[in-house]
Short mmCIF file of C-alpha atoms in Angstrom, two decimals:
data_model
loop_
_atom_site.label_atom_id
_atom_site.label_comp_id
_atom_site.label_asym_id
_atom_site.label_seq_id
_atom_site.Cartn_x
_atom_site.Cartn_y
_atom_site.Cartn_z
CA MET A 11 17.50 -8.90 2.68
CA ILE A 12 19.11 -7.94 -0.61
CA LYS A 13 17.61 -9.85 -3.55
CA PHE A 14 19.82 -8.57 -6.37
CA PHE A 15 22.43 -5.98 -7.31
CA LEU A 16 22.67 -4.43 -10.79
CA MET A 17 24.99 -1.97 -12.49
CA VAL A 18 23.47 -0.53 -15.64
CA ASN A 19 24.59 2.14 -18.11
CA LYS A 20 22.36 4.93 -19.46
CA GLN A 21 21.54 2.89 -22.56
CA GLY A 22 19.98 0.21 -20.35
CA GLN A 23 22.71 -2.41 -20.79
CA THR A 24 23.48 -4.46 -17.71
CA ARG A 25 27.17 -4.25 -16.87
CA LEU A 26 27.14 -6.26 -13.66
CA SER A 27 24.47 -8.37 -12.01
CA ARG A 28 24.46 -10.44 -8.86
CA TYR A 29 21.46 -12.36 -7.54
CA TYR A 30 21.24 -13.53 -3.93
CA GLU A 31 18.34 -15.89 -4.46
CA HIS A 32 17.66 -18.24 -7.36
CA VAL A 33 16.01 -16.65 -10.40
CA GLU A 34 15.80 -18.49 -13.71
CA ILE A 35 17.83 -16.99 -16.57
CA ASN A 36 14.83 -16.09 -18.75
CA LYS A 37 13.10 -14.44 -15.78
CA ARG A 38 16.29 -12.52 -14.97
CA THR A 39 16.27 -10.87 -18.39
CA MET A 40 12.64 -9.84 -18.06
CA LEU A 41 13.18 -8.62 -14.49
CA GLU A 42 16.25 -6.61 -15.44
CA ALA A 43 14.48 -5.02 -18.42
CA GLU A 44 11.52 -3.93 -16.28
CA VAL A 45 13.69 -2.70 -13.42
CA ILE A 46 15.97 -0.75 -15.76
CA LYS A 47 13.00 0.81 -17.54
CA ASN A 48 11.49 1.91 -14.20
CA CYS A 49 14.72 3.45 -12.90
CA LEU A 50 15.96 5.13 -16.08
CA SER A 51 12.60 6.74 -16.82
CA ARG A 52 12.56 8.67 -13.54
CA SER A 53 13.78 12.25 -13.30
CA LYS A 54 16.51 13.39 -10.93
CA ASP A 55 13.91 15.22 -8.83
CA GLU A 56 12.09 12.00 -7.95
CA CYS A 57 12.87 9.73 -5.01
CA SER A 58 15.43 6.94 -5.46
CA PHE A 59 13.16 4.33 -3.88
CA ILE A 60 10.53 2.49 -5.92
CA GLU A 61 7.91 -0.01 -4.78
CA TYR A 62 8.07 -2.77 -7.40
CA LYS A 63 6.02 -5.99 -7.24
CA ASP A 64 6.83 -7.68 -3.92
CA PHE A 65 10.08 -5.80 -3.25
CA LYS A 66 11.62 -2.33 -3.30
CA LEU A 67 14.20 -0.88 -5.67
CA VAL A 68 16.89 1.46 -4.38
CA TYR A 69 19.02 3.11 -7.05
CA ARG A 70 21.65 5.77 -7.46
CA GLN A 71 23.18 7.34 -10.53
CA TYR A 72 26.91 7.99 -10.84
CA ALA A 73 27.83 9.65 -14.16
CA ALA A 74 26.77 7.13 -16.82
CA LEU A 75 26.16 4.23 -14.40
CA PHE A 76 23.04 3.37 -12.44
CA ILE A 77 23.38 1.05 -9.47
CA VAL A 78 20.13 -0.68 -8.58
CA VAL A 79 19.55 -2.89 -5.54
CA GLY A 80 16.40 -4.95 -5.07
CA ILE A 81 15.46 -5.48 -1.41
CA ASP A 82 12.57 -7.02 0.48
CA GLN A 83 9.97 -4.97 2.36
CA THR A 84 11.72 -5.26 5.74
CA GLU A 85 15.07 -3.77 4.67
CA ASN A 86 15.98 -0.16 5.45
CA GLU A 87 16.11 1.87 2.20
CA MET A 88 18.46 4.53 3.56
CA ALA A 89 20.96 1.92 4.72
CA VAL A 90 21.00 0.36 1.24
CA TYR A 91 21.28 3.82 -0.33
CA GLU A 92 24.36 4.43 1.82
CA LEU A 93 25.69 0.93 0.97
CA ILE A 94 25.57 1.83 -2.72
CA HIS A 95 27.57 4.99 -2.05
CA ASN A 96 30.17 3.08 -0.02
CA PHE A 97 30.46 0.48 -2.79
CA VAL A 98 31.16 3.21 -5.34
CA GLU A 99 33.75 4.81 -3.07
CA VAL A 100 35.56 1.46 -2.76
CA LEU A 101 35.50 1.02 -6.54
CA ASP A 102 36.78 4.55 -6.96
CA LYS A 103 39.72 3.88 -4.63
CA TYR A 104 40.50 0.54 -6.29
CA PHE A 105 40.35 1.81 -9.88
CA SER A 106 41.39 5.40 -9.05
CA ARG A 107 38.40 6.95 -10.84
CA VAL A 108 35.95 4.21 -11.69
CA SER A 109 34.23 4.18 -15.08
CA GLU A 110 31.89 1.91 -16.96
CA LEU A 111 34.81 0.33 -18.80
CA ASP A 112 36.53 -0.57 -15.54
CA VAL A 113 33.44 -2.42 -14.35
CA SER A 114 32.96 -4.17 -17.71
CA PHE A 115 36.50 -5.40 -18.19
CA SER A 116 37.89 -5.93 -14.69
#
């Protein structure tokens, strides 16, 4: 099951967040900061799957945007990795070349 979906820029600012289970606002900020730090600090040569606390993080980088999905232990990482790519393709078709500004203001 997907727990949350984040779109983050290279500076670590959250551009879009969606939670699929209740998380208090102050805990969201702490969670996002830790997740962003873990994903942005990794090199391109490292795997895009991270074991984090009681769930897994699957992320992908597209230009200046990172898309991070938090999933539980039973979810298939490759399926979520492919879901992220399909999501970006849909955004690209809708905005005809998606950028950070499109996500922020639309």
